[in-house]
PDB file of C-alpha atoms in Angstrom:
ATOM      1  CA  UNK A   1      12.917 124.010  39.523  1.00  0.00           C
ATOM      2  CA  UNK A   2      11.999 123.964  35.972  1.00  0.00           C
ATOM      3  CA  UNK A   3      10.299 120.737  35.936  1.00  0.00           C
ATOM      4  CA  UNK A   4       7.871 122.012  38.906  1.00  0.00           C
ATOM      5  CA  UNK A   5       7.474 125.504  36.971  1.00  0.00           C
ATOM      6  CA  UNK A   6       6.426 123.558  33.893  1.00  0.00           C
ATOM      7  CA  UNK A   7       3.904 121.557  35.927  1.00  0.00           C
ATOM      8  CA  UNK A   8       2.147 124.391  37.651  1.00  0.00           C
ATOM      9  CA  UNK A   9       2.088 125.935  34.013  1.00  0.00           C
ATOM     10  CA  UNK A  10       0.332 122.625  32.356  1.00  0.00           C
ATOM     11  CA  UNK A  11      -2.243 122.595  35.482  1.00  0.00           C
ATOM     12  CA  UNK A  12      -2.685 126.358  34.768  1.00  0.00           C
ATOM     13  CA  UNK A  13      -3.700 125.232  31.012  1.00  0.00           C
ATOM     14  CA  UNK A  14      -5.938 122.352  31.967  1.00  0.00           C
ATOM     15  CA  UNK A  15      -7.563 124.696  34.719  1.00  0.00           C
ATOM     16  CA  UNK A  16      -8.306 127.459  31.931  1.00  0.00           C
ATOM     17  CA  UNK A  17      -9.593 124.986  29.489  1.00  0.00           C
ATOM     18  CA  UNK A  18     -12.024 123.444  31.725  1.00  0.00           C
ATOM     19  CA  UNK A  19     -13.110 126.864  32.768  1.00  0.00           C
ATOM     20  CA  UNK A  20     -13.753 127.505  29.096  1.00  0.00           C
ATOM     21  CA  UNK A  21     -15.820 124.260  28.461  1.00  0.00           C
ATOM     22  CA  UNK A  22     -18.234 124.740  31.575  1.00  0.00           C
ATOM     23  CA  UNK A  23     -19.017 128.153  30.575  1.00  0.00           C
ATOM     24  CA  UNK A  24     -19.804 127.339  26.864  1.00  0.00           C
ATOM     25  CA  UNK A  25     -21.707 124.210  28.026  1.00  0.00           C
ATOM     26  CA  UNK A  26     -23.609 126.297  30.365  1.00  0.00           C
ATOM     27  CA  UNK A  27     -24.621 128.339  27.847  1.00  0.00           C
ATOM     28  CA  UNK A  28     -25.553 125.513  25.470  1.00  0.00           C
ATOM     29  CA  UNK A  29     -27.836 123.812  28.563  1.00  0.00           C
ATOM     30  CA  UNK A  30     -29.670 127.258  28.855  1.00  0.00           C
ATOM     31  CA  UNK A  31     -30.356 127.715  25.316  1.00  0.00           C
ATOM     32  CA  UNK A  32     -31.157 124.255  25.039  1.00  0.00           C
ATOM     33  CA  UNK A  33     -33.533 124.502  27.680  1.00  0.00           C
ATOM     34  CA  UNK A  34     -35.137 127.690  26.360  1.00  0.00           C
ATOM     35  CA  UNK A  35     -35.613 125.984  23.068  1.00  0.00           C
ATOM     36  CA  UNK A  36     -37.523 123.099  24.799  1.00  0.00           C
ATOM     37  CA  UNK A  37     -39.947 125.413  26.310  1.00  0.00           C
ATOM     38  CA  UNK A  38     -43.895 123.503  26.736  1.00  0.00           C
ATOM     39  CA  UNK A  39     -46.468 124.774  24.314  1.00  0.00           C
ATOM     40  CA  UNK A  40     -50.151 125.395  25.386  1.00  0.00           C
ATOM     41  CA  UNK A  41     -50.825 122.365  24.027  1.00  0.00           C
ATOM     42  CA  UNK A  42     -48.668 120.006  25.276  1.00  0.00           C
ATOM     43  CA  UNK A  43     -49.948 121.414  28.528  1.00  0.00           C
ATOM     44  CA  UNK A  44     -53.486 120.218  28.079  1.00  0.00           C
ATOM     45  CA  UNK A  45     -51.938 117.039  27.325  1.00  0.00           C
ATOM     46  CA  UNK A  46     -50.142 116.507  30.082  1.00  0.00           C
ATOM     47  CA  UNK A  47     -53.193 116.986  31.997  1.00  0.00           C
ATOM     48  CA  UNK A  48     -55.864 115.741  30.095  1.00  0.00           C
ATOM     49  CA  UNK A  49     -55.654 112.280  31.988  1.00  0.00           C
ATOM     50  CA  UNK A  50     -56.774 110.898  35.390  1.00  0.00           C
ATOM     51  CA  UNK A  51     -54.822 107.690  36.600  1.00  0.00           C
ATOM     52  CA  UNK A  52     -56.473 104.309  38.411  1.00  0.00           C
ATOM     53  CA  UNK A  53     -53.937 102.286  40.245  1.00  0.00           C
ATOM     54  CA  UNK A  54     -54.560  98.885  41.390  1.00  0.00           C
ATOM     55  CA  UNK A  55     -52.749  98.156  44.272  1.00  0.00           C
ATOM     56  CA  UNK A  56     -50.466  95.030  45.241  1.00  0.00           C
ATOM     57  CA  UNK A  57     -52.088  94.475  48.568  1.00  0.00           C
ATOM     58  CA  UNK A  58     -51.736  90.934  48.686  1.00  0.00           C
ATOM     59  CA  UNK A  59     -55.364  89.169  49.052  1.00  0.00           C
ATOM     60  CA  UNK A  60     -57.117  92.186  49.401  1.00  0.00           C
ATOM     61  CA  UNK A  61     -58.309  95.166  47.547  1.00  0.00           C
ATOM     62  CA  UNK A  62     -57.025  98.892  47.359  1.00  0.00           C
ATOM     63  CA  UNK A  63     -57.191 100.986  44.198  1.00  0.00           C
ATOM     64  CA  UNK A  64     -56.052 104.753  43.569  1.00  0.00           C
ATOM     65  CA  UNK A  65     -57.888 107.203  41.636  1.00  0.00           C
ATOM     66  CA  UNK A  66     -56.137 110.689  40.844  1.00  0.00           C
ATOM     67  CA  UNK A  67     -57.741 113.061  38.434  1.00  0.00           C
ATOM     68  CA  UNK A  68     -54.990 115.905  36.738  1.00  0.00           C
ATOM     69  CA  UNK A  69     -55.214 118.427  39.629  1.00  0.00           C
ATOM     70  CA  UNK A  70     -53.444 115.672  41.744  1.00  0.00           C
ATOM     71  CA  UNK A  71     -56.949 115.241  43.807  1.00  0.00           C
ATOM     72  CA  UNK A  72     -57.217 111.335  44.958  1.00  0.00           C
ATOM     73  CA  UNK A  73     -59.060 108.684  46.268  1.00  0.00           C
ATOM     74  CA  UNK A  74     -58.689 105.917  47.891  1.00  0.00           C
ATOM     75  CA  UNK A  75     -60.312 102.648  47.609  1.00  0.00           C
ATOM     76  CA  UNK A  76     -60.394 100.338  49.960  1.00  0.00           C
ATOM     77  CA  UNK A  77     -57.103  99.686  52.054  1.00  0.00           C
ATOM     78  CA  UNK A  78     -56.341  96.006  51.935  1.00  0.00           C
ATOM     79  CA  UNK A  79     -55.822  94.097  55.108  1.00  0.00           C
ATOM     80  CA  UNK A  80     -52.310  95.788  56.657  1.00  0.00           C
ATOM     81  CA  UNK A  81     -49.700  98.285  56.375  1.00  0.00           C
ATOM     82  CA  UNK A  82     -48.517  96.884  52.735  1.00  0.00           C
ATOM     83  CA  UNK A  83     -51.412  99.534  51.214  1.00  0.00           C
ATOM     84  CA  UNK A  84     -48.330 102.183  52.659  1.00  0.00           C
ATOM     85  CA  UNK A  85     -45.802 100.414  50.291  1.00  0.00           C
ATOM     86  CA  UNK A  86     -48.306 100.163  47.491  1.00  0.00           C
ATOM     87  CA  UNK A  87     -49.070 104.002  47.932  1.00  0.00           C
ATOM     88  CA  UNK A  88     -45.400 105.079  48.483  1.00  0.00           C
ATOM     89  CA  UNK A  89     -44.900 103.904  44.857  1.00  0.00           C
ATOM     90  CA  UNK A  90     -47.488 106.562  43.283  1.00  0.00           C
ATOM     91  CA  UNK A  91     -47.176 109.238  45.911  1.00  0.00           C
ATOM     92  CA  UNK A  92     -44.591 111.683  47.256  1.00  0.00           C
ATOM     93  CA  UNK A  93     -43.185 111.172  50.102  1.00  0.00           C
ATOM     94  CA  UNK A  94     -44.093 114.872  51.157  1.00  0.00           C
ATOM     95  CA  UNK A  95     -47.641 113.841  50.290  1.00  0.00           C
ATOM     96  CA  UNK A  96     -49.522 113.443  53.674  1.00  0.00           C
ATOM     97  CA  UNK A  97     -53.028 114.241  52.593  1.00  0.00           C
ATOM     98  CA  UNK A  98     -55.915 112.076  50.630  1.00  0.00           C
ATOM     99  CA  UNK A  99     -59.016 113.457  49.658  1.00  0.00           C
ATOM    100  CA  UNK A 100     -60.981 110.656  49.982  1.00  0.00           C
ATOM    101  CA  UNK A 101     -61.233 107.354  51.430  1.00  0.00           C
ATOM    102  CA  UNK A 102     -64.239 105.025  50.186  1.00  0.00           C
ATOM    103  CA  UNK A 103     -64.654 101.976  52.306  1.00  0.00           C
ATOM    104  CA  UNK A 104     -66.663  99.008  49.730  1.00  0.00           C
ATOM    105  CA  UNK A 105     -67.831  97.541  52.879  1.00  0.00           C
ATOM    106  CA  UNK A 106     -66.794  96.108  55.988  1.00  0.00           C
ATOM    107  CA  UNK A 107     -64.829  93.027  55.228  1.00  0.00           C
ATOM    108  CA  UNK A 108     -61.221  93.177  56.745  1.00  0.00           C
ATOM    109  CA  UNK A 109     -59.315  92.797  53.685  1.00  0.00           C
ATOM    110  CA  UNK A 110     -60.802  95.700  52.383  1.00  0.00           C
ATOM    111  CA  UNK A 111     -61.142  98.261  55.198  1.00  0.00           C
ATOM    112  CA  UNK A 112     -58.097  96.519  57.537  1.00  0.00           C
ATOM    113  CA  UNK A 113     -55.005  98.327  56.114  1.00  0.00           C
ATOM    114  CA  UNK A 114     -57.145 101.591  56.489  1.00  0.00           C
ATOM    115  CA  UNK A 115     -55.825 101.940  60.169  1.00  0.00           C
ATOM    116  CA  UNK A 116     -52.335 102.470  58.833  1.00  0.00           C
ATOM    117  CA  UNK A 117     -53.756 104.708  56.695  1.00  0.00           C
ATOM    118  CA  UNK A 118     -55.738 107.058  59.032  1.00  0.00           C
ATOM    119  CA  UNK A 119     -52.251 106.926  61.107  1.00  0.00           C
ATOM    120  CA  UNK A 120     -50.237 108.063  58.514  1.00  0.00           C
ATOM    121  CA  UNK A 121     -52.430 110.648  56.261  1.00  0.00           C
ATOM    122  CA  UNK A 122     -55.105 113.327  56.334  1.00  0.00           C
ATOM    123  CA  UNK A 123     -58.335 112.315  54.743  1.00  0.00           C
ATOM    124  CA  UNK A 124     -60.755 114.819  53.817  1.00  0.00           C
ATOM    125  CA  UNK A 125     -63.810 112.884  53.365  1.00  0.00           C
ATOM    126  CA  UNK A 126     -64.591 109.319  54.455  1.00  0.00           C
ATOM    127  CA  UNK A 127     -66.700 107.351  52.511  1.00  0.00           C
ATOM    128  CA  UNK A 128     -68.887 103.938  53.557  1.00  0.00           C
ATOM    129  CA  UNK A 129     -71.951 102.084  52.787  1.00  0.00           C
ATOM    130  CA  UNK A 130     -73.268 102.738  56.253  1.00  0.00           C
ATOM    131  CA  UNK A 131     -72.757  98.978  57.361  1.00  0.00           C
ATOM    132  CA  UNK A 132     -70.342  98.376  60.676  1.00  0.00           C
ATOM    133  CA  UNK A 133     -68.315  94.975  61.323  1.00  0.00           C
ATOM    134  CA  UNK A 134     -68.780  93.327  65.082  1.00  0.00           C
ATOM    135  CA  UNK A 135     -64.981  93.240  65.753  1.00  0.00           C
ATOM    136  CA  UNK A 136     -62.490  95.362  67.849  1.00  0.00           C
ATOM    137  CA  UNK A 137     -60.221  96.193  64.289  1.00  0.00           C
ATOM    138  CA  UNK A 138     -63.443  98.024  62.699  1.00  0.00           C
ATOM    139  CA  UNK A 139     -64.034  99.670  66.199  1.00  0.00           C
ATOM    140  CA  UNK A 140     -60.852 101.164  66.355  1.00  0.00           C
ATOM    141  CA  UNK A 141     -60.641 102.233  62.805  1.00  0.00           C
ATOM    142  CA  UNK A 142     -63.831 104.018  63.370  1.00  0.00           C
ATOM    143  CA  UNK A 143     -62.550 105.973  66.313  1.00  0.00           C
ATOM    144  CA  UNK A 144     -59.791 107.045  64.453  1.00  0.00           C
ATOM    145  CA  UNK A 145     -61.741 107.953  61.555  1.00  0.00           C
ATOM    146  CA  UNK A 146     -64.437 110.073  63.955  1.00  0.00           C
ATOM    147  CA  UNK A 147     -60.561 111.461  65.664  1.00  0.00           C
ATOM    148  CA  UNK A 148     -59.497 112.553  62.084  1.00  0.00           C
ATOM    149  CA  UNK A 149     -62.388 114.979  62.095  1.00  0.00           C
ATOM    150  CA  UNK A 150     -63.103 113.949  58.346  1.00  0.00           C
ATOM    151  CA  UNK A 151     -66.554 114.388  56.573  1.00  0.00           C
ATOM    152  CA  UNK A 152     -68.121 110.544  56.849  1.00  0.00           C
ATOM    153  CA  UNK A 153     -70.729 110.101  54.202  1.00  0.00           C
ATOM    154  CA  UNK A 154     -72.954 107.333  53.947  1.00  0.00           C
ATOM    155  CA  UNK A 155     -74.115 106.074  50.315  1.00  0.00           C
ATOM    156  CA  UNK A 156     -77.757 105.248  50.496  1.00  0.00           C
ATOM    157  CA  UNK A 157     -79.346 106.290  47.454  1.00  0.00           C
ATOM    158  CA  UNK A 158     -78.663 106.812  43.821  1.00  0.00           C
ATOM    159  CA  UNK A 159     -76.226 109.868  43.689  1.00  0.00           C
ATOM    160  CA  UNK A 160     -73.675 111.166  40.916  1.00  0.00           C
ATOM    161  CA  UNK A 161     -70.437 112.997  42.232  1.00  0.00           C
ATOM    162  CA  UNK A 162     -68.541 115.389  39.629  1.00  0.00           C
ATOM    163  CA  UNK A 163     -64.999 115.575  40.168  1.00  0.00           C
ATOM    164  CA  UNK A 164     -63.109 118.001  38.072  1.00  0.00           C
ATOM    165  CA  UNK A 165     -64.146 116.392  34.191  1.00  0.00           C
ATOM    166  CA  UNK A 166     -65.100 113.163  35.760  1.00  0.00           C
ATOM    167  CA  UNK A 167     -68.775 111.413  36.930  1.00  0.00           C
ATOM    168  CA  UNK A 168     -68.415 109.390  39.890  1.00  0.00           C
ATOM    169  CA  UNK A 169     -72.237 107.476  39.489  1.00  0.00           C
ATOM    170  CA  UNK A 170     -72.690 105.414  42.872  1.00  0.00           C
ATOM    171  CA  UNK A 171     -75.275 102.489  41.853  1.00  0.00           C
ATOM    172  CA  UNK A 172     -75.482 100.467  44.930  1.00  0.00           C
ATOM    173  CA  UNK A 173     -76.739 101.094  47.491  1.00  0.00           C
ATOM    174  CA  UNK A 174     -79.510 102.758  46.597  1.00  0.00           C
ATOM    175  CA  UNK A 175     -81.511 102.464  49.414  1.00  0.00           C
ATOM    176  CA  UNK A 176     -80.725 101.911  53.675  1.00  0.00           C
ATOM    177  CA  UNK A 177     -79.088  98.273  53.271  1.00  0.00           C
ATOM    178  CA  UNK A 178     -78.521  98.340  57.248  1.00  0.00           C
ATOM    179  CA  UNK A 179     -82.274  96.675  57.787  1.00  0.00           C
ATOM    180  CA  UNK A 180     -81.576  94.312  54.800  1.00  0.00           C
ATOM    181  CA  UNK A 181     -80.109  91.161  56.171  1.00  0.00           C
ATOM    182  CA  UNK A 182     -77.960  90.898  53.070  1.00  0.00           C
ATOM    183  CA  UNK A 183     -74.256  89.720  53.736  1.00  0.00           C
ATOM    184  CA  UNK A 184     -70.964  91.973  53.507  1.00  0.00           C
ATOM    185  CA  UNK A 185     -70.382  91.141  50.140  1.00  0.00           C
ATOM    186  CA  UNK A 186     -73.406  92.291  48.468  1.00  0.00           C
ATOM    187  CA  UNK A 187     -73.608  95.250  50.215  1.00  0.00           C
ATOM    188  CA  UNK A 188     -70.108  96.221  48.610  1.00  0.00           C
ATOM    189  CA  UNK A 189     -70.434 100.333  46.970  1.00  0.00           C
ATOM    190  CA  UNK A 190     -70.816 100.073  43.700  1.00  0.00           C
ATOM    191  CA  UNK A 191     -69.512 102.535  41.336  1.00  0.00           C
ATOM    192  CA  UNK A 192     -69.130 104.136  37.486  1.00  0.00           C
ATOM    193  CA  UNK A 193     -66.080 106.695  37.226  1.00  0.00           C
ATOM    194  CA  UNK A 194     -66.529 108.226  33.576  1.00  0.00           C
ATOM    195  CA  UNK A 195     -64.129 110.003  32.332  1.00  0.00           C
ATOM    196  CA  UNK A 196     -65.305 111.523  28.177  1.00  0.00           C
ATOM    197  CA  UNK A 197     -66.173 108.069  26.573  1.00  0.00           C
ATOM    198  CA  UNK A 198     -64.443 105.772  28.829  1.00  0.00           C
ATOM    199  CA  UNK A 199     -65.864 104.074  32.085  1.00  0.00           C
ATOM    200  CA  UNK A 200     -64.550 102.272  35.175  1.00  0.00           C
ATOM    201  CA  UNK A 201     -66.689  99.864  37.100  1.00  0.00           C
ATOM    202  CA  UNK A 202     -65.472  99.445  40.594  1.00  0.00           C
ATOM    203  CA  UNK A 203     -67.411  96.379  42.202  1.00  0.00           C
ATOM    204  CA  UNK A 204     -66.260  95.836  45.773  1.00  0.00           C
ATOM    205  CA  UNK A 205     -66.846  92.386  46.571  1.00  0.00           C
ATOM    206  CA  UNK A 206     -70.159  91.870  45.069  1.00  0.00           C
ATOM    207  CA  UNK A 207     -71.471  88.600  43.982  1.00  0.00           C
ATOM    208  CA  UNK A 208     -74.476  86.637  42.262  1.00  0.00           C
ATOM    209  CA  UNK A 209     -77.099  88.072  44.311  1.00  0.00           C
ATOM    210  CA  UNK A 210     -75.759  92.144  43.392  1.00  0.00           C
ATOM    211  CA  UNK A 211     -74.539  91.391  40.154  1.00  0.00           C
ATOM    212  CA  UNK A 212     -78.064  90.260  39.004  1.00  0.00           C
ATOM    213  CA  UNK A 213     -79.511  92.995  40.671  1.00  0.00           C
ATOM    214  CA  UNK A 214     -76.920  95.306  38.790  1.00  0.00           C
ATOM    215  CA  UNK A 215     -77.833  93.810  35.423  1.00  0.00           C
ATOM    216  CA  UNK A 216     -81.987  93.583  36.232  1.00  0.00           C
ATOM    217  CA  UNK A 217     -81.634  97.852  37.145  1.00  0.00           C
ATOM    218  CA  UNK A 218     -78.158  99.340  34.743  1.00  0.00           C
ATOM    219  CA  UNK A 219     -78.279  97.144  31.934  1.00  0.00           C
ATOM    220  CA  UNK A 220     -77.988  99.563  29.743  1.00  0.00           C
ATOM    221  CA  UNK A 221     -75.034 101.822  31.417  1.00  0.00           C
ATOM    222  CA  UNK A 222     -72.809  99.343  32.721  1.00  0.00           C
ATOM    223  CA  UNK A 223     -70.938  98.458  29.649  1.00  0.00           C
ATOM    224  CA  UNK A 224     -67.457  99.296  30.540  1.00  0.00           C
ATOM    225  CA  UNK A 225     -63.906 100.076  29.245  1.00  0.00           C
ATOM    226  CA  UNK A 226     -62.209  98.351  32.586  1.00  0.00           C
ATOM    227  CA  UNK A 227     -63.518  96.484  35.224  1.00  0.00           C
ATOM    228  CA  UNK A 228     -62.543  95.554  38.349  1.00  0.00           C
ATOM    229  CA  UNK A 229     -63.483  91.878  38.819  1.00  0.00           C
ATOM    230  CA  UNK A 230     -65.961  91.829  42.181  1.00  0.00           C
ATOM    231  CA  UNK A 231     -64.970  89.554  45.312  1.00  0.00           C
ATOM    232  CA  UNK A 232     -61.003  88.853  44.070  1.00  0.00           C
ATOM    233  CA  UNK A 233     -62.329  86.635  40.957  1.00  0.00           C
ATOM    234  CA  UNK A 234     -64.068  84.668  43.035  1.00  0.00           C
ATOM    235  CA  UNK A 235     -66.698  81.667  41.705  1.00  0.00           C
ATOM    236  CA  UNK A 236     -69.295  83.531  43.659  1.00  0.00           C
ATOM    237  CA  UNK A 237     -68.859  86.543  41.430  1.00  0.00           C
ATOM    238  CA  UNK A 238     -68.557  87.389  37.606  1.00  0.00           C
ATOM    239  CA  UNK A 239     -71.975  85.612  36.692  1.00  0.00           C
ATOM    240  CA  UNK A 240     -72.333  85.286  32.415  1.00  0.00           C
ATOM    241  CA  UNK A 241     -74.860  87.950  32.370  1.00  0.00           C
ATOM    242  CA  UNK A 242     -73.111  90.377  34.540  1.00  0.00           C
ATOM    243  CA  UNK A 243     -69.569  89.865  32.502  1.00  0.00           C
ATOM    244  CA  UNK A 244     -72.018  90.108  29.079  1.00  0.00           C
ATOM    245  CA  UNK A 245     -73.585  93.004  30.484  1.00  0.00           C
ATOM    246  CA  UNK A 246     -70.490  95.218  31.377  1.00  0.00           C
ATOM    247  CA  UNK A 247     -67.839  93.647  28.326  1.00  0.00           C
ATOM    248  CA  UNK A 248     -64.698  94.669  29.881  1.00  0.00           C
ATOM    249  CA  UNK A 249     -61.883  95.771  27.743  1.00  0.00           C
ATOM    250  CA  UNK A 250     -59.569  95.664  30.463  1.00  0.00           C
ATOM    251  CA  UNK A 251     -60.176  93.134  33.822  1.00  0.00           C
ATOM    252  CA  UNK A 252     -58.150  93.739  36.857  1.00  0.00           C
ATOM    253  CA  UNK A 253     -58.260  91.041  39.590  1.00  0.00           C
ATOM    254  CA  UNK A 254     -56.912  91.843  43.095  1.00  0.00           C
ATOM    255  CA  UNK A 255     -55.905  88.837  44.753  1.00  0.00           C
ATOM    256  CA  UNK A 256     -53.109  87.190  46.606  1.00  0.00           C
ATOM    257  CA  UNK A 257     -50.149  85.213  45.517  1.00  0.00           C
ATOM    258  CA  UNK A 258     -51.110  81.308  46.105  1.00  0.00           C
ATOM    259  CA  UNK A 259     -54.151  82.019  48.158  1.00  0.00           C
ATOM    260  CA  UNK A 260     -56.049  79.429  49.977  1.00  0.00           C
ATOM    261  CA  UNK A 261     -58.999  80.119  48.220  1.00  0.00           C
ATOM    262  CA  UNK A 262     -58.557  79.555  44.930  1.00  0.00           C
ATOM    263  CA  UNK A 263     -58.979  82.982  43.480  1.00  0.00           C
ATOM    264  CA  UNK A 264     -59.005  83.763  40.446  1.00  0.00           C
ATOM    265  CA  UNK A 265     -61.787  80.748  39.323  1.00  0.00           C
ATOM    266  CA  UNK A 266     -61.120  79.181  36.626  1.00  0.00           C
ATOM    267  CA  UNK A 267     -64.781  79.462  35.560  1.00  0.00           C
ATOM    268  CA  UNK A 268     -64.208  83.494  35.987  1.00  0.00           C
ATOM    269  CA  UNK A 269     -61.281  83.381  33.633  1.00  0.00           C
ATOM    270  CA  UNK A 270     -62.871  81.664  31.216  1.00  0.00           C
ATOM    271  CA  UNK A 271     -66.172  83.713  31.094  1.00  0.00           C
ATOM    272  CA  UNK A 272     -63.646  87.009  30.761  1.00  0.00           C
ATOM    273  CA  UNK A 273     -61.412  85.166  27.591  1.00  0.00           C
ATOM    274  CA  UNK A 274     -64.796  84.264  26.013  1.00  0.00           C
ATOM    275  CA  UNK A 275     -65.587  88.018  25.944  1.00  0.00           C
ATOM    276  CA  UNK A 276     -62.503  88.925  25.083  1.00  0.00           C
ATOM    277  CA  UNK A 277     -61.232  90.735  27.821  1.00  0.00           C
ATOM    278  CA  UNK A 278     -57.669  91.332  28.386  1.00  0.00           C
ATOM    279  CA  UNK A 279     -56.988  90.417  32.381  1.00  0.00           C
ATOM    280  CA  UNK A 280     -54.583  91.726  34.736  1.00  0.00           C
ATOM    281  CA  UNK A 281     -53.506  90.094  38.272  1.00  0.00           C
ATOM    282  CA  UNK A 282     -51.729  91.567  41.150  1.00  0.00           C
ATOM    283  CA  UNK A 283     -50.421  88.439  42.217  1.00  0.00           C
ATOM    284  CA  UNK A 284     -48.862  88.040  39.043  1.00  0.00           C
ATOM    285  CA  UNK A 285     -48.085  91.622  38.221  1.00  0.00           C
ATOM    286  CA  UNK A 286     -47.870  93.860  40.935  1.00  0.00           C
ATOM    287  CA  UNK A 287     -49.209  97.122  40.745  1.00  0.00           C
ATOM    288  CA  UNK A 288     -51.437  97.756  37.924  1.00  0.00           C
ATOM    289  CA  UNK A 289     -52.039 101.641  36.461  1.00  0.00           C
ATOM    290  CA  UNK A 290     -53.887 102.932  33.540  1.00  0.00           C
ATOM    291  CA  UNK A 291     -53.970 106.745  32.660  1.00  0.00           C
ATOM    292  CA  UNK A 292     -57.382 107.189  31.450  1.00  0.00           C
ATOM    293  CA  UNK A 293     -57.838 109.755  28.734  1.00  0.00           C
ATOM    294  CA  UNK A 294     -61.253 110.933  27.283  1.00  0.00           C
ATOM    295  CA  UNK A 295     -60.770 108.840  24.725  1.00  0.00           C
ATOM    296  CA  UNK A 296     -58.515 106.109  25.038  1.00  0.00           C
ATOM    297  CA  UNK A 297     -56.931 104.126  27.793  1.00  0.00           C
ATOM    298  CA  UNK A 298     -53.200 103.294  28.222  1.00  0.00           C
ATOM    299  CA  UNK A 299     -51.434 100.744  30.593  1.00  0.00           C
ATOM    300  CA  UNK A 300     -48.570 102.573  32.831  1.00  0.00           C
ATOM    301  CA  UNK A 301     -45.702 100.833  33.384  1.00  0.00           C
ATOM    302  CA  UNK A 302     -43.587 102.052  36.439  1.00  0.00           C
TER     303      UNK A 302
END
């Protein structure tokens, strides 16, 4: 009898005590918490950055813009569903809505994956060059683009977009490319996102042929803090005068892991190192982020 009375007593103790400790650690978490409070200015800071995401998509291209309200864009899709996985890893999973989708052009690898897209968000404005592919895939992402009820805008001129404290300047096209004749590739939107002093140069697939047209008509504005390297690094792309032209800090190449086609070039690499550009690879890195500040430029690693 005594030994169970002096057990019930020594759980009674340890009871009390722990009773004691959670309610004097409970106080220390809420003052702790109240002394960790966010100043005004460490609010601007936390927001003072947009983000660009290069997405693992395999051999293919999809990139993610989202500026500090949590607004995004979406460019290009890849070729499948793995665009989902690549977006799972930057968005909630609560997150069913995209503000905009801009299609480069109508290659598969770029606009393929966008089905799964369409099937699994909202998009609020759909964005294209105004070129269609001859094949069943582009046909039936259109209809479910024209089922989404989106805005579809077609780039066809010079135009500038402002987006919160960004410029969105859309260089090519600039005119109706549908009665050119030119081929997918050099038809590829071409875009400037600026962002204070620092600059983005999204480049589609383009190759020779645009880039020298790019050079002949921007010289003087495409000079760039990152670029993402046209047609997945590609032989065809990155001309001398182009790379010399835009002098990437930063180069991100989208391209497959042991692709058949050879991408990156070795020729491309070397004209980047020789400007002293600092590459990154999806097929050798994964994702790739950056949070872009109005002033500097940092590499995210998540």
């Amino acid at each position: 009898m005594k030994k169970t009375f002096f057990i019930v007593l020594a759980f009674l103790v340890v009871v009390i005590v722990m009773l004691i400790y959670i309610k004097i650690d409970k106080k220390t978490i809420i003052k702790s918490v109240e002394n960790t409070s966010i100043s005004p200015q460490d609010k601007n800071e936390f927001k003072s950055y947009l983000k660009v995401s290069f997405l693992d998509v395999g051999q293919g291209d999809a990139s993610m813009i989202e500026w500090p309200s949590g607004k995004q864009m979406l460019v290009d899709c890849g070729r499948d569903a793995s665009v989902l996985s690549g977006l799972g890893d930057f968005m909630p999973f609560y997150d069913k809505y995209i503000d905009y989708l801009l299609i480069t052009h109508p290659d598969y690898d770029h606009f393929g994956g966008c089905i799964d897209v369409l099937k699994r968000f909202d998009i609020g404005e759909i964005v294209y060059n105004g070129l269609v592919a001859d094949n069943k895939a582009w046909d039936y992402f259109w209809d479910l683009a024209i089922s989404e009820g989106a805005t579809i805008t077609r780039i066809s001129k010079l135009d500038t977009w402002k987006i919160e404290n960004s410029e969105l300047k859309f260089l090519y096209p600039d005119s109706d490319i549908s009665i050119k004749g030119i081929n997918n590739n050099d038809s590829s939107i071409v875009f400037l996102l600026s962002f204070g002093e620092m600059d983005i140069l999204f480049t589609g697939d383009a190759e020779e042929g645009l880039e020298e047209y790019l050079v002949t008509t921007y010289d003087n504005i495409l000079d760039s803090e990152i670029l993402k390297v046209g047609h997945h690094g590609s032989g065809t792309s990155s001309i001398t005068k182009f790379i010399d032209a835009v002098k990437p800090k930063y180069s991100v190449i989208s391209v497959g892991e042991d692709n058949n086609y050879g991408h990156p070039s070795l020729r491309v690499l070397k004209r980047l190192e020789r400007v002293q550009s600092e590459v990154f690879r999806t097929d050798l890195l994964g994702n790739i982020s950056f949070n872009i500040y109005e002033n500097r430029i940092e590499r995210v690693f998540e």
